[in-house]
Amino acid sequence: MSYHITILRTLDGAQVPLHPDEVFAATGSSSDWRYVEQDAAFVKERGDEVLVLWYENGELWTERPEPWMLEALLDLAKRLGARVRGDEFETYETVDRTYFHPDGIQARGDAERESKAMLADHLKTQRIIRIGIIGCFAALAAAAYFIGKQFEK
């Protein structure tokens, strides 16, 4: 499983989408960002390492960032009036320091409830499948028993 980092903006628990024009303005003010249109991605390079930020649903995201990449994300988020959030809903204050933003706490609770509901649905489906398999084997066993009884006569 990969680790995702998101740049997003929230206000009072609601997401305030980043507009593409804002992102263009924020990345355009720095000569080391470039936009790759076919991927809807913003790219920053350092030597042979590449940071790719994808724009999707009013957020920017990347996966498995190195510390230098996280610094770039923090800088960009500051220019956008946004924040940098990890997979566990922690907000990055610096590369080494995180905290739980109030909106992140709410989002984490929502995600946990959604995850539990999905797990419950999955377990229900698995139970139905297991009962079906056991029922098929029971029917086969009953058929084999009755066929065997026919040969005993």
Tab-separated table of C-alpha atoms in Angstrom:
chain	number	residue	atom	x	y	z
A	1	MET	CA	0.000	0.000	0.000
A	2	SER	CA	1.355	3.411	-0.845
A	3	TYR	CA	1.241	6.497	1.305
A	4	HIS	CA	-0.684	9.469	-0.102
A	5	ILE	CA	-0.177	13.112	0.747
A	6	THR	CA	-2.879	15.623	-0.132
A	7	ILE	CA	-2.918	19.393	-0.347
A	8	LEU	CA	-6.430	20.503	0.502
A	9	ARG	CA	-8.308	23.407	1.968
A	10	THR	CA	-11.135	23.137	4.484
A	11	LEU	CA	-13.236	25.587	6.434
A	12	ASP	CA	-15.414	24.585	9.381
A	13	GLY	CA	-15.378	20.926	8.392
A	14	ALA	CA	-16.252	21.517	4.748
A	15	GLN	CA	-13.827	21.215	1.883
A	16	VAL	CA	-13.151	24.387	-0.070
A	17	PRO	CA	-11.870	23.095	-3.411
A	18	LEU	CA	-8.659	24.438	-4.855
A	19	HIS	CA	-9.357	25.993	-8.223
A	20	PRO	CA	-6.994	25.095	-11.088
A	21	ASP	CA	-6.330	28.809	-11.718
A	22	GLU	CA	-5.120	29.184	-8.117
A	23	VAL	CA	-2.789	26.240	-8.514
A	24	PHE	CA	-1.455	27.606	-11.815
A	25	ALA	CA	-0.815	30.969	-10.148
A	26	ALA	CA	0.900	29.391	-7.121
A	27	THR	CA	3.083	27.041	-9.152
A	28	GLY	CA	3.679	29.602	-11.898
A	29	SER	CA	5.199	32.018	-9.387
A	30	SER	CA	8.001	29.481	-8.960
A	31	SER	CA	10.078	28.620	-12.008
A	32	ASP	CA	10.773	25.076	-10.831
A	33	TRP	CA	7.186	23.807	-11.283
A	34	ARG	CA	5.810	22.832	-14.677
A	35	TYR	CA	2.372	21.627	-15.752
A	36	VAL	CA	1.876	18.402	-17.729
A	37	GLU	CA	-1.508	18.807	-19.378
A	38	GLN	CA	-2.181	15.227	-20.520
A	39	ASP	CA	-1.792	14.005	-16.916
A	40	ALA	CA	-3.355	17.057	-15.220
A	41	ALA	CA	-0.234	17.046	-13.086
A	42	PHE	CA	2.222	19.563	-11.715
A	43	VAL	CA	5.846	18.450	-11.747
A	44	LYS	CA	8.891	19.602	-9.812
A	45	GLU	CA	12.315	18.056	-10.353
A	46	ARG	CA	15.431	17.914	-8.239
A	47	GLY	CA	18.287	16.169	-9.969
A	48	ASP	CA	16.935	12.816	-11.095
A	49	GLU	CA	14.107	12.835	-8.516
A	50	VAL	CA	10.654	13.968	-9.594
A	51	LEU	CA	7.691	15.161	-7.537
A	52	VAL	CA	4.386	14.728	-9.365
A	53	LEU	CA	1.242	16.376	-8.003
A	54	TRP	CA	-2.032	15.286	-9.541
A	55	TYR	CA	-5.019	17.637	-9.490
A	56	GLU	CA	-8.272	15.842	-8.760
A	57	ASN	CA	-11.584	16.947	-7.220
A	58	GLY	CA	-10.238	20.250	-5.928
A	59	GLU	CA	-7.198	18.666	-4.284
A	60	LEU	CA	-3.575	18.025	-5.172
A	61	TRP	CA	-2.074	14.688	-4.232
A	62	THR	CA	1.065	12.624	-4.531
A	63	GLU	CA	2.374	9.410	-3.065
A	64	ARG	CA	5.446	8.419	-1.079
A	65	PRO	CA	7.079	11.865	-0.907
A	66	GLU	CA	10.694	12.287	0.152
A	67	PRO	CA	11.473	14.987	2.750
A	68	TRP	CA	12.488	17.544	0.078
A	69	MET	CA	9.181	16.888	-1.675
A	70	LEU	CA	7.250	17.393	1.553
A	71	GLU	CA	8.995	20.753	1.998
A	72	ALA	CA	7.859	21.745	-1.512
A	73	LEU	CA	4.305	20.640	-0.686
A	74	LEU	CA	4.295	22.665	2.528
A	75	ASP	CA	5.510	25.723	0.640
A	76	LEU	CA	2.886	25.310	-2.075
A	77	ALA	CA	0.112	24.712	0.471
A	78	LYS	CA	1.081	27.915	2.260
A	79	ARG	CA	0.794	29.864	-1.009
A	80	LEU	CA	-2.641	28.312	-1.612
A	81	GLY	CA	-3.961	28.964	1.903
A	82	ALA	CA	-4.270	25.195	2.259
A	83	ARG	CA	-2.683	22.431	4.322
A	84	VAL	CA	-0.819	19.187	3.742
A	85	ARG	CA	-2.560	16.049	5.029
A	86	GLY	CA	-1.374	12.453	5.186
A	87	ASP	CA	-3.246	9.155	4.863
A	88	GLU	CA	-3.988	9.003	8.576
A	89	PHE	CA	-5.601	12.475	8.446
A	90	GLU	CA	-2.604	14.055	10.157
A	91	THR	CA	-1.736	17.586	9.070
A	92	TYR	CA	1.902	18.425	8.457
A	93	GLU	CA	3.157	21.528	10.198
A	94	THR	CA	6.743	20.809	9.128
A	95	VAL	CA	8.472	17.812	7.560
A	96	ASP	CA	8.957	16.321	11.038
A	97	ARG	CA	5.944	17.624	12.940
A	98	THR	CA	2.268	16.774	12.484
A	99	TYR	CA	-0.938	17.475	14.362
A	100	PHE	CA	-4.615	16.639	13.972
A	101	HIS	CA	-6.492	19.559	12.456
A	102	PRO	CA	-10.087	19.815	13.742
A	103	ASP	CA	-11.404	19.201	10.217
A	104	GLY	CA	-9.066	16.208	9.940
A	105	ILE	CA	-10.457	14.714	13.139
A	106	GLN	CA	-13.970	14.923	11.697
A	107	ALA	CA	-12.819	13.470	8.350
A	108	ARG	CA	-11.021	10.638	10.151
A	109	GLY	CA	-14.181	9.769	12.070
A	110	ASP	CA	-16.207	9.835	8.849
A	111	ALA	CA	-13.653	7.577	7.134
A	112	GLU	CA	-13.654	5.128	10.051
A	113	ARG	CA	-17.466	4.909	9.986
A	114	GLU	CA	-17.417	4.394	6.213
A	115	SER	CA	-14.726	1.742	6.547
A	116	LYS	CA	-16.699	-0.111	9.224
A	117	ALA	CA	-19.828	-0.026	7.053
A	118	MET	CA	-17.880	-1.357	4.054
A	119	LEU	CA	-16.363	-4.108	6.215
A	120	ALA	CA	-19.800	-5.068	7.541
A	121	ASP	CA	-21.145	-5.288	3.966
A	122	HIS	CA	-18.122	-7.346	2.913
A	123	LEU	CA	-18.523	-9.735	5.849
A	124	LYS	CA	-22.236	-10.116	5.087
A	125	THR	CA	-21.416	-10.984	1.463
A	126	GLN	CA	-18.735	-13.443	2.585
A	127	ARG	CA	-21.195	-15.095	4.983
A	128	ILE	CA	-23.750	-15.512	2.173
A	129	ILE	CA	-21.099	-17.027	-0.106
A	130	ARG	CA	-19.927	-19.448	2.604
A	131	ILE	CA	-23.502	-20.531	3.349
A	132	GLY	CA	-24.045	-21.089	-0.393
A	133	ILE	CA	-20.891	-23.219	-0.677
A	134	ILE	CA	-21.793	-25.252	2.396
A	135	GLY	CA	-25.330	-25.674	1.027
A	136	CYS	CA	-23.971	-26.946	-2.311
A	137	PHE	CA	-21.736	-29.480	-0.554
A	138	ALA	CA	-24.628	-30.555	1.666
A	139	ALA	CA	-26.825	-31.059	-1.428
A	140	LEU	CA	-24.051	-33.053	-3.132
A	141	ALA	CA	-23.578	-35.165	0.004
A	142	ALA	CA	-27.334	-35.820	0.213
A	143	ALA	CA	-27.439	-36.743	-3.490
A	144	ALA	CA	-24.440	-39.071	-3.056
A	145	TYR	CA	-26.110	-40.679	-0.039
A	146	PHE	CA	-29.377	-41.335	-1.901
A	147	ILE	CA	-27.569	-42.601	-4.997
A	148	GLY	CA	-25.500	-44.886	-2.779
A	149	LYS	CA	-28.704	-46.210	-1.169
A	150	GLN	CA	-30.035	-47.048	-4.659
A	151	PHE	CA	-26.999	-49.241	-5.298
A	152	GLU	CA	-27.433	-51.098	-1.990
A	153	LYS	CA	-30.739	-52.606	-3.132
